[in-house]
PDB file of C-alpha atoms in Angstrom:
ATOM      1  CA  UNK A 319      98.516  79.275 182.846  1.00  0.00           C
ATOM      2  CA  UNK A 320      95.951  80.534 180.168  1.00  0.00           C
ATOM      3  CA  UNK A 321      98.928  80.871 177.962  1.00  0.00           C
ATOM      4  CA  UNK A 322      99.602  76.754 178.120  1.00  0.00           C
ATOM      5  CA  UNK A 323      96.076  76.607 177.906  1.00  0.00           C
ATOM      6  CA  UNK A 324      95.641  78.234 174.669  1.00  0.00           C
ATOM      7  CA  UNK A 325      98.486  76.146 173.643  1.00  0.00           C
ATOM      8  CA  UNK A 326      96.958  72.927 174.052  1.00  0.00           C
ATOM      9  CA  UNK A 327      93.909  74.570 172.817  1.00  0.00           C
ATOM     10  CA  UNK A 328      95.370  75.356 169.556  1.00  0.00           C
ATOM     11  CA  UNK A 329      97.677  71.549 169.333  1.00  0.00           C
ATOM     12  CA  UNK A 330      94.347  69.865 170.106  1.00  0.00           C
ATOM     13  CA  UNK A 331      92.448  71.867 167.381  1.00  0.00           C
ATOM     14  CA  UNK A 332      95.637  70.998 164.945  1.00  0.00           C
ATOM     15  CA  UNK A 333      94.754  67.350 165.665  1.00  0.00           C
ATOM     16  CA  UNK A 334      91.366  67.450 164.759  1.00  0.00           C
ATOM     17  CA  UNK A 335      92.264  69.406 161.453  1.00  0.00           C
ATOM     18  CA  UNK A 336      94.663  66.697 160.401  1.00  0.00           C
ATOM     19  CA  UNK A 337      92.164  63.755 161.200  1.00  0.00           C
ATOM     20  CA  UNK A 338      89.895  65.370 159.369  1.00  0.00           C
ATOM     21  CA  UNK A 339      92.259  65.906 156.235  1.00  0.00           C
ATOM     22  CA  UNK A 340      93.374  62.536 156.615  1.00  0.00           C
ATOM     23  CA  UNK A 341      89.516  61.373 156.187  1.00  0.00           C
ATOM     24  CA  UNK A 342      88.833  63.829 153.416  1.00  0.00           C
ATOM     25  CA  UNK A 343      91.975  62.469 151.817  1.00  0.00           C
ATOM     26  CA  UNK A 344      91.289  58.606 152.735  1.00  0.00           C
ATOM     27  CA  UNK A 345      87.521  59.345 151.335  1.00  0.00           C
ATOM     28  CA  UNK A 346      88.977  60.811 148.344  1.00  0.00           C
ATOM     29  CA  UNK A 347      90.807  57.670 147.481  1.00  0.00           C
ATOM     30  CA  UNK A 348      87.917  55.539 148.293  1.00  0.00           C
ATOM     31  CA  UNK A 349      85.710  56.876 145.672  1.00  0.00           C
ATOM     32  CA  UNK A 350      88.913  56.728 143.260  1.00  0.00           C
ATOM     33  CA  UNK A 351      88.631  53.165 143.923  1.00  0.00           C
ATOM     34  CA  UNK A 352      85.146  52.582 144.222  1.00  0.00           C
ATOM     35  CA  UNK A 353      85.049  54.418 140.732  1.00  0.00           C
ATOM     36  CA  UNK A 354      87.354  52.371 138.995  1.00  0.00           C
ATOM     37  CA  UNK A 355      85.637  49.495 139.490  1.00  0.00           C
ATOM     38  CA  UNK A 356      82.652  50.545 137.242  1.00  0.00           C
ATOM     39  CA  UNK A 357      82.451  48.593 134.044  1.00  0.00           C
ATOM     40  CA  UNK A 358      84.245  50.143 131.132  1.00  0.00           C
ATOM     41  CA  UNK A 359      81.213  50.439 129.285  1.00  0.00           C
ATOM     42  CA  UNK A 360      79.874  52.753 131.736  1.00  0.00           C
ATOM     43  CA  UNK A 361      82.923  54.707 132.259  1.00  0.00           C
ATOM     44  CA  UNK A 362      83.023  55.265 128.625  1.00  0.00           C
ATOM     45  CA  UNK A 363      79.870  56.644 128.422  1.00  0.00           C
ATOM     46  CA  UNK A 364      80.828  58.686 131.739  1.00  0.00           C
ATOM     47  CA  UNK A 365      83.740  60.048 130.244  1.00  0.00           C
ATOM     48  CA  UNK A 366      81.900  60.740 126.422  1.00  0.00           C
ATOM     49  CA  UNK A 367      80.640  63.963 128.441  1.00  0.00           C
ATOM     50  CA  UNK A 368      84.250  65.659 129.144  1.00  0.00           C
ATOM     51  CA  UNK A 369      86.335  67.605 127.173  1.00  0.00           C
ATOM     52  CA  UNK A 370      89.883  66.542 125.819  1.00  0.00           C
ATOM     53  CA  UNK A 371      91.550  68.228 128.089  1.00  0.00           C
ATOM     54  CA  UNK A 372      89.787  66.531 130.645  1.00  0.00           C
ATOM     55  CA  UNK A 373      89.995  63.378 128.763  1.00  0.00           C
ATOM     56  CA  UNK A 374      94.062  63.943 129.052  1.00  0.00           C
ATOM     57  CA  UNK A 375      94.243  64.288 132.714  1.00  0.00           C
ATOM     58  CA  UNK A 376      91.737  61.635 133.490  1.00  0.00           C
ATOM     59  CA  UNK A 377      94.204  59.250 131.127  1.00  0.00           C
ATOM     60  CA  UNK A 378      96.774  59.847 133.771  1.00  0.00           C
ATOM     61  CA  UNK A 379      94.939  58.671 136.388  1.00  0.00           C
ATOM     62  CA  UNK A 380      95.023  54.749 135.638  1.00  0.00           C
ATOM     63  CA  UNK A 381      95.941  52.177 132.572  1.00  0.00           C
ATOM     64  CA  UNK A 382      91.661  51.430 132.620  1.00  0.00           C
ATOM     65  CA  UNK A 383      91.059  55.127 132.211  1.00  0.00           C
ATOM     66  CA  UNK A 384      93.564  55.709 129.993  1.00  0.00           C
ATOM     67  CA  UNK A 385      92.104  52.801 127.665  1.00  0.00           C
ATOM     68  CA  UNK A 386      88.882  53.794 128.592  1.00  0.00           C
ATOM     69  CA  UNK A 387      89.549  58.052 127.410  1.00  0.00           C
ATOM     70  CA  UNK A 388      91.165  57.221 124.304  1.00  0.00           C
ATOM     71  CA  UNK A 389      89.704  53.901 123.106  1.00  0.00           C
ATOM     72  CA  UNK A 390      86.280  53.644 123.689  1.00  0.00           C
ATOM     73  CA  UNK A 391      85.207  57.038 122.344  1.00  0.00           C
ATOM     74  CA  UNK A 392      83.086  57.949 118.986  1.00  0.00           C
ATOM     75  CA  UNK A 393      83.698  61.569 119.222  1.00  0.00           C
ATOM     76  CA  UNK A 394      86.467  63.455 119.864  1.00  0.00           C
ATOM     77  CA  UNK A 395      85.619  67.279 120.889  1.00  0.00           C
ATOM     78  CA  UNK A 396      88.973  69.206 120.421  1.00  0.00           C
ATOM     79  CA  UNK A 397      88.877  72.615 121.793  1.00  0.00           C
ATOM     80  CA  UNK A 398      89.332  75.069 119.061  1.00  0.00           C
ATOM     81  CA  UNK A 399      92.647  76.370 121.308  1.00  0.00           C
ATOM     82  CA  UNK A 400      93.742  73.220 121.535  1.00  0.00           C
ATOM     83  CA  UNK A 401      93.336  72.267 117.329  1.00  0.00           C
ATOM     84  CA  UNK A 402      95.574  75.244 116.755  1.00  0.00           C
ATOM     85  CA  UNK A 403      98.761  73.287 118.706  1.00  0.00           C
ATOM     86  CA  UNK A 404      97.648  70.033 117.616  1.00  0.00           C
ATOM     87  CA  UNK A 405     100.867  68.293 116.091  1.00  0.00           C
ATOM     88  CA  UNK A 406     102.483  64.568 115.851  1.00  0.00           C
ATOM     89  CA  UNK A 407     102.673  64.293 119.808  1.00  0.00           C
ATOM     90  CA  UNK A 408      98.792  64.497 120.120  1.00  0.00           C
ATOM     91  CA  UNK A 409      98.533  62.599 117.079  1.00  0.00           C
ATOM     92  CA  UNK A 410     100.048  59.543 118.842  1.00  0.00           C
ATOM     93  CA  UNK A 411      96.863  59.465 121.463  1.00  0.00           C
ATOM     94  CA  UNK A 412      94.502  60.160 118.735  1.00  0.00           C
ATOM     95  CA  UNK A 413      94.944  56.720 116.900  1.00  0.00           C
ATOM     96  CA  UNK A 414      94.441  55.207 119.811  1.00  0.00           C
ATOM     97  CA  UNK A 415      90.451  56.172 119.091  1.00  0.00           C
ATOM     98  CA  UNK A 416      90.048  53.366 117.230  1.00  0.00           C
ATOM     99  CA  UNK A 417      86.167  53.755 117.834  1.00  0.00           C
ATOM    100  CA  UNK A 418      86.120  57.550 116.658  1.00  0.00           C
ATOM    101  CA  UNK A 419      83.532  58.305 113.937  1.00  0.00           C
ATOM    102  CA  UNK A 420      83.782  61.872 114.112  1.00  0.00           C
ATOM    103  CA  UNK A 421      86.776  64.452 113.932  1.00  0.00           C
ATOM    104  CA  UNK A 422      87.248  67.787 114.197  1.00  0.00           C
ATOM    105  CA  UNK A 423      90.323  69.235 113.160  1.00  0.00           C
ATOM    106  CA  UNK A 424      89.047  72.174 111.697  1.00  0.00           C
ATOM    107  CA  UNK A 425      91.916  75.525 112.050  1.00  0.00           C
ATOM    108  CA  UNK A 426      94.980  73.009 113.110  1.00  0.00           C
ATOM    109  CA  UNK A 427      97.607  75.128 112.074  1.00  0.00           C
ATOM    110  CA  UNK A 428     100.266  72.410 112.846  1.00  0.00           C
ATOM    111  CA  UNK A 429      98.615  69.630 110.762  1.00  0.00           C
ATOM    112  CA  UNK A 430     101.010  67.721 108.480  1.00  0.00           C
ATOM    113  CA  UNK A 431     100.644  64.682 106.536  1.00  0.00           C
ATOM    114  CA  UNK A 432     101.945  62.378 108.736  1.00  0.00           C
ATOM    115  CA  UNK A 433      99.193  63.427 111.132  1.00  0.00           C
ATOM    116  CA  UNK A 434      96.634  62.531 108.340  1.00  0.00           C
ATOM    117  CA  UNK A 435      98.644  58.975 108.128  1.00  0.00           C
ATOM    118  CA  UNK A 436      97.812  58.860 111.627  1.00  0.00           C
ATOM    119  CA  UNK A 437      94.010  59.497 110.776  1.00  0.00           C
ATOM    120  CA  UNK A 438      93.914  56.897 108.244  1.00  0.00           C
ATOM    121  CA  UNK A 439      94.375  54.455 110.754  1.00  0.00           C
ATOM    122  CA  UNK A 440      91.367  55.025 112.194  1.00  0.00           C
ATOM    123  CA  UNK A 441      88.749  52.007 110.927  1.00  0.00           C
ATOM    124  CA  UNK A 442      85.800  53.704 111.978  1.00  0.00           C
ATOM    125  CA  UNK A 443      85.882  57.079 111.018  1.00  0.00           C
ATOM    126  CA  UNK A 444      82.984  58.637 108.986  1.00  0.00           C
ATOM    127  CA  UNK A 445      83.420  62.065 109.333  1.00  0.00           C
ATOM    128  CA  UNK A 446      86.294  64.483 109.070  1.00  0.00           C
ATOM    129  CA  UNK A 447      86.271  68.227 109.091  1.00  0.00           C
ATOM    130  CA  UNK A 448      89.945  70.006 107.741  1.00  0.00           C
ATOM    131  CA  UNK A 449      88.436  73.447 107.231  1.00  0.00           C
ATOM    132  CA  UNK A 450      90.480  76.447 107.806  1.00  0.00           C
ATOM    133  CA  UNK A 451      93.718  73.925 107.302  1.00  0.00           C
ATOM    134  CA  UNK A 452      97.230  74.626 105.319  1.00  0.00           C
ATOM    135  CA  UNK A 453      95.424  71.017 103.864  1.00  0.00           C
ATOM    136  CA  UNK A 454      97.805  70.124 100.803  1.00  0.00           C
ATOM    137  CA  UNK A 455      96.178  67.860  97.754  1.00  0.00           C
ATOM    138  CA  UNK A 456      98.820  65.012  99.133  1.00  0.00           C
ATOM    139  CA  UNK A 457      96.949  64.750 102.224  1.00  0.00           C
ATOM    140  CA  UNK A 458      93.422  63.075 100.978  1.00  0.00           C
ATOM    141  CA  UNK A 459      95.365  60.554  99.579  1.00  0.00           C
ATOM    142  CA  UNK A 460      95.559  59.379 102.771  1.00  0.00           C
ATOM    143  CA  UNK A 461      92.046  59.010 103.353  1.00  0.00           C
ATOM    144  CA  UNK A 462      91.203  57.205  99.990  1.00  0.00           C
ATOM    145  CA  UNK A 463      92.395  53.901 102.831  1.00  0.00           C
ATOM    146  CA  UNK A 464      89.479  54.401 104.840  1.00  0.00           C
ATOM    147  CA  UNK A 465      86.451  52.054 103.989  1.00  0.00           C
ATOM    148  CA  UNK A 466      83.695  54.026 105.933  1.00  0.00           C
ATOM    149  CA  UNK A 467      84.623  57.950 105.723  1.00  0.00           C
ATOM    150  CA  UNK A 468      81.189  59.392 104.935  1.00  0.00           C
ATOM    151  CA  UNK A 469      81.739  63.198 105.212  1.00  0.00           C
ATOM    152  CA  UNK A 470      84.698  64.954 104.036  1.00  0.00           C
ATOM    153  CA  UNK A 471      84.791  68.934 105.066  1.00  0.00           C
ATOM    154  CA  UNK A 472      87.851  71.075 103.342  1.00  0.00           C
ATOM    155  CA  UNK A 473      86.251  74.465 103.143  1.00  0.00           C
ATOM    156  CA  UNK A 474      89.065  77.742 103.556  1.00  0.00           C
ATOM    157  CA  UNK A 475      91.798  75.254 102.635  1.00  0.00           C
ATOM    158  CA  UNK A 476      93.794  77.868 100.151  1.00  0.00           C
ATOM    159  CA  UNK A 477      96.588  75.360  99.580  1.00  0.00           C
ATOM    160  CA  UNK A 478      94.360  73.123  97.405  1.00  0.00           C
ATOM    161  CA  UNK A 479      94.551  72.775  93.686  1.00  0.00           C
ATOM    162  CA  UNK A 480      92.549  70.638  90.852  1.00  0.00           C
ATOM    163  CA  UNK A 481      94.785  67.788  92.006  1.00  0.00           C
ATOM    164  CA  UNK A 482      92.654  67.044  95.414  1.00  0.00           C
ATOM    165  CA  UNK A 483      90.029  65.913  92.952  1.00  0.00           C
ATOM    166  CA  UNK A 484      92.137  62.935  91.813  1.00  0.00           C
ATOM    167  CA  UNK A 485      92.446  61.914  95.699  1.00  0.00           C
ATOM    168  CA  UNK A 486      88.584  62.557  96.284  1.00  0.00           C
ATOM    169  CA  UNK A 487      87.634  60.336  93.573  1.00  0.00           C
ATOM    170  CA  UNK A 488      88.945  56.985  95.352  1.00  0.00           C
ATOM    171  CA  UNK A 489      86.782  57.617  98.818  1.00  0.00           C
ATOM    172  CA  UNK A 490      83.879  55.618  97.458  1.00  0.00           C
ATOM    173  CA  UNK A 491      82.474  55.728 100.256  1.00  0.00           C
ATOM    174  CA  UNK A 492      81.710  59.621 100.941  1.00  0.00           C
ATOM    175  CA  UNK A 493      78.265  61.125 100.811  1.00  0.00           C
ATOM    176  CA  UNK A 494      79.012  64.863 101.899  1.00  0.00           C
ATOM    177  CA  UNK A 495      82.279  66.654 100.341  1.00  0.00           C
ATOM    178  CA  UNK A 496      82.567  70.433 100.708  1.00  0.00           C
ATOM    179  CA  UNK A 497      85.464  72.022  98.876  1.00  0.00           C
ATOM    180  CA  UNK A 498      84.275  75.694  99.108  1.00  0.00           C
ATOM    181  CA  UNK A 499      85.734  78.759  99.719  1.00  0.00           C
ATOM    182  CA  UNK A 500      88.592  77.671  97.546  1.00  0.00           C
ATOM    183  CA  UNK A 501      90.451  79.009  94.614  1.00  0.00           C
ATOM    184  CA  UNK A 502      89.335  75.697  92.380  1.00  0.00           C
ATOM    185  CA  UNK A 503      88.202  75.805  88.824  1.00  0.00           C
ATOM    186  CA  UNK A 504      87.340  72.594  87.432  1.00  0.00           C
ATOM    187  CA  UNK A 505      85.768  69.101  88.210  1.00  0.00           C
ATOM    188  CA  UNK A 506      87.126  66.291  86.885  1.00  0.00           C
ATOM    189  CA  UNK A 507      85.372  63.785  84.893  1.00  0.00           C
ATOM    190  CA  UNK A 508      86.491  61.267  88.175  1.00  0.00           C
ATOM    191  CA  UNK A 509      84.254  62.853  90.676  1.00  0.00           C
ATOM    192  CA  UNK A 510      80.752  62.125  89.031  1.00  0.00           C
ATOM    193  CA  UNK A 511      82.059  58.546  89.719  1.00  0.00           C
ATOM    194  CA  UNK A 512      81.580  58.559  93.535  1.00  0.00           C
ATOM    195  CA  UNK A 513      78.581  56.480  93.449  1.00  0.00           C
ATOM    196  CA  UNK A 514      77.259  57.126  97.333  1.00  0.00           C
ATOM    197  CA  UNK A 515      77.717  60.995  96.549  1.00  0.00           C
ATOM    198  CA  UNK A 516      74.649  62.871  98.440  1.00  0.00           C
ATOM    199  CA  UNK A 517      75.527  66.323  98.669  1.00  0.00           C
ATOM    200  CA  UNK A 518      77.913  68.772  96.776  1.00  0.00           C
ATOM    201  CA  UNK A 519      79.145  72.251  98.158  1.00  0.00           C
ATOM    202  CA  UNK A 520      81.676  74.179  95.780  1.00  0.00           C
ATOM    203  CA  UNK A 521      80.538  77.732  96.439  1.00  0.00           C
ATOM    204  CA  UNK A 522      82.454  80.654  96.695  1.00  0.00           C
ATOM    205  CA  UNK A 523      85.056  78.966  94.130  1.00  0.00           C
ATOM    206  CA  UNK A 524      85.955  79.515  90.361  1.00  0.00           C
ATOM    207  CA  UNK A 525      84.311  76.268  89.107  1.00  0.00           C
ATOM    208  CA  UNK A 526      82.047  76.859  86.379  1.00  0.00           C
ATOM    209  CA  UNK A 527      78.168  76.685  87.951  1.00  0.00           C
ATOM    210  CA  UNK A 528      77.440  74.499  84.274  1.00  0.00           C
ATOM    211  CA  UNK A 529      80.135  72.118  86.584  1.00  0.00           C
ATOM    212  CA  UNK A 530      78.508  72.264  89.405  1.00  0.00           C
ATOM    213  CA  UNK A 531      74.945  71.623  88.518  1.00  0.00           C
ATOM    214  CA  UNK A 532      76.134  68.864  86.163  1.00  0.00           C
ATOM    215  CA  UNK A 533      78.005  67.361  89.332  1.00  0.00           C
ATOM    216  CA  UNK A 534      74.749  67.224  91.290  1.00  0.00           C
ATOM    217  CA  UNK A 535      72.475  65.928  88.417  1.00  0.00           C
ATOM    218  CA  UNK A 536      74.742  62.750  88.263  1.00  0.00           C
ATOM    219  CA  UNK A 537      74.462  62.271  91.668  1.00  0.00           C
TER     220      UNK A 537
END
């Protein structure tokens, strides 16, 4: 008898485990719901405080977050882990930032040109930082097609020649360009001709400091 009672006992306390799951799991969904009917303002401004990998599994969850992850932000904080894998197939969420002013893609070892196509398409972008890149010259070229890039950061880039200055020269629009750390030797006569050029870096390179300092006196 005290066996079939601690049967019952034990069904009965199975019961009340499962209601209770059922109402941690029913409460669960509730707030899912409850939260996706926040404005998409708001949820862009929730979301501005998570990671990217966050920001990837939250774009999962719905079509609003998904257009709300990608979309709506201004910054894009890439993990330094995750920069080193980043390739074409991230690339393809990344233009969908069409809001993003700022972009770190500083030691993605799998960066090729068509991922810099892919930045070029993004309207709003101001600053860009390819340090510690295999960056090629061909690359910036890209970039000359954005109206509002500001800040252009290619420091440790040991693939770039002379030539990147010809691509520089047709971003108008950049204040801040750091080339150093590079095995460069000259400026060409095209640079001076950036006319909202605020700030110069070429240290640690071969280009002659007479360069340099005339570079920054025509600024």
């Amino acid at each position: 008898r005290m066996q079939a009672k601690k049967g019952h006992q034990a069904i009965h306390d199975e019961e009340n485990n499962e209601r209770k799951r059922s109402r941690f799991v029913q409460s669960q969904d509730d707030l899912v719901i409850q939260f996706d009917q926040l404005p998409i303002e708001t949820l862009a401004h929730i979301f501005s405080f998570f990671s990217y990998k966050d920001l990837f599994h939250f774009s999962a969850v719905s079509k609003k977050w998904g257009y709300t992850c990608w979309e709506l932000q201004e910054e894009l904080d890439i993990p330094v882990r995750i920069r080193k894998i980043l390739d074409d197939v991230h690339f393809q969420r990344i233009i969908r930032c069409h809001r993003i002013k700022t972009i770190n893609l500083s030691k993605g070892n799998h960066l090729t040109e068509s991922c810099m196509a892919t930045v070029a398409c993004l309207p709003n972008l101001q600053r860009i930082n390819l340090s510690f890149t295999q960056a090629l010259d061909g690359w910036i070229s890209h970039l000359s097609a954005l109206g509002s890039l500001r800040s252009l950061i290619l420091s440790f880039c040991p693939n770039l020649t002379n030539g990147i200055f010809q691509h520089i020269a047709e971003i108008k629009t950049l204040k801040e360009l750091d080339v150093s750390n590079n095995d460069l030797t000259d400026v060409p006569v095209d640079i001076p001709t950036l006319p909202e050029l605020e700030f110069f870096d070429a240290s640690f390179t071969l280009i002659p400091v007479e360069s340099i300092h005339l570079m920054k006196e025509q600024m």
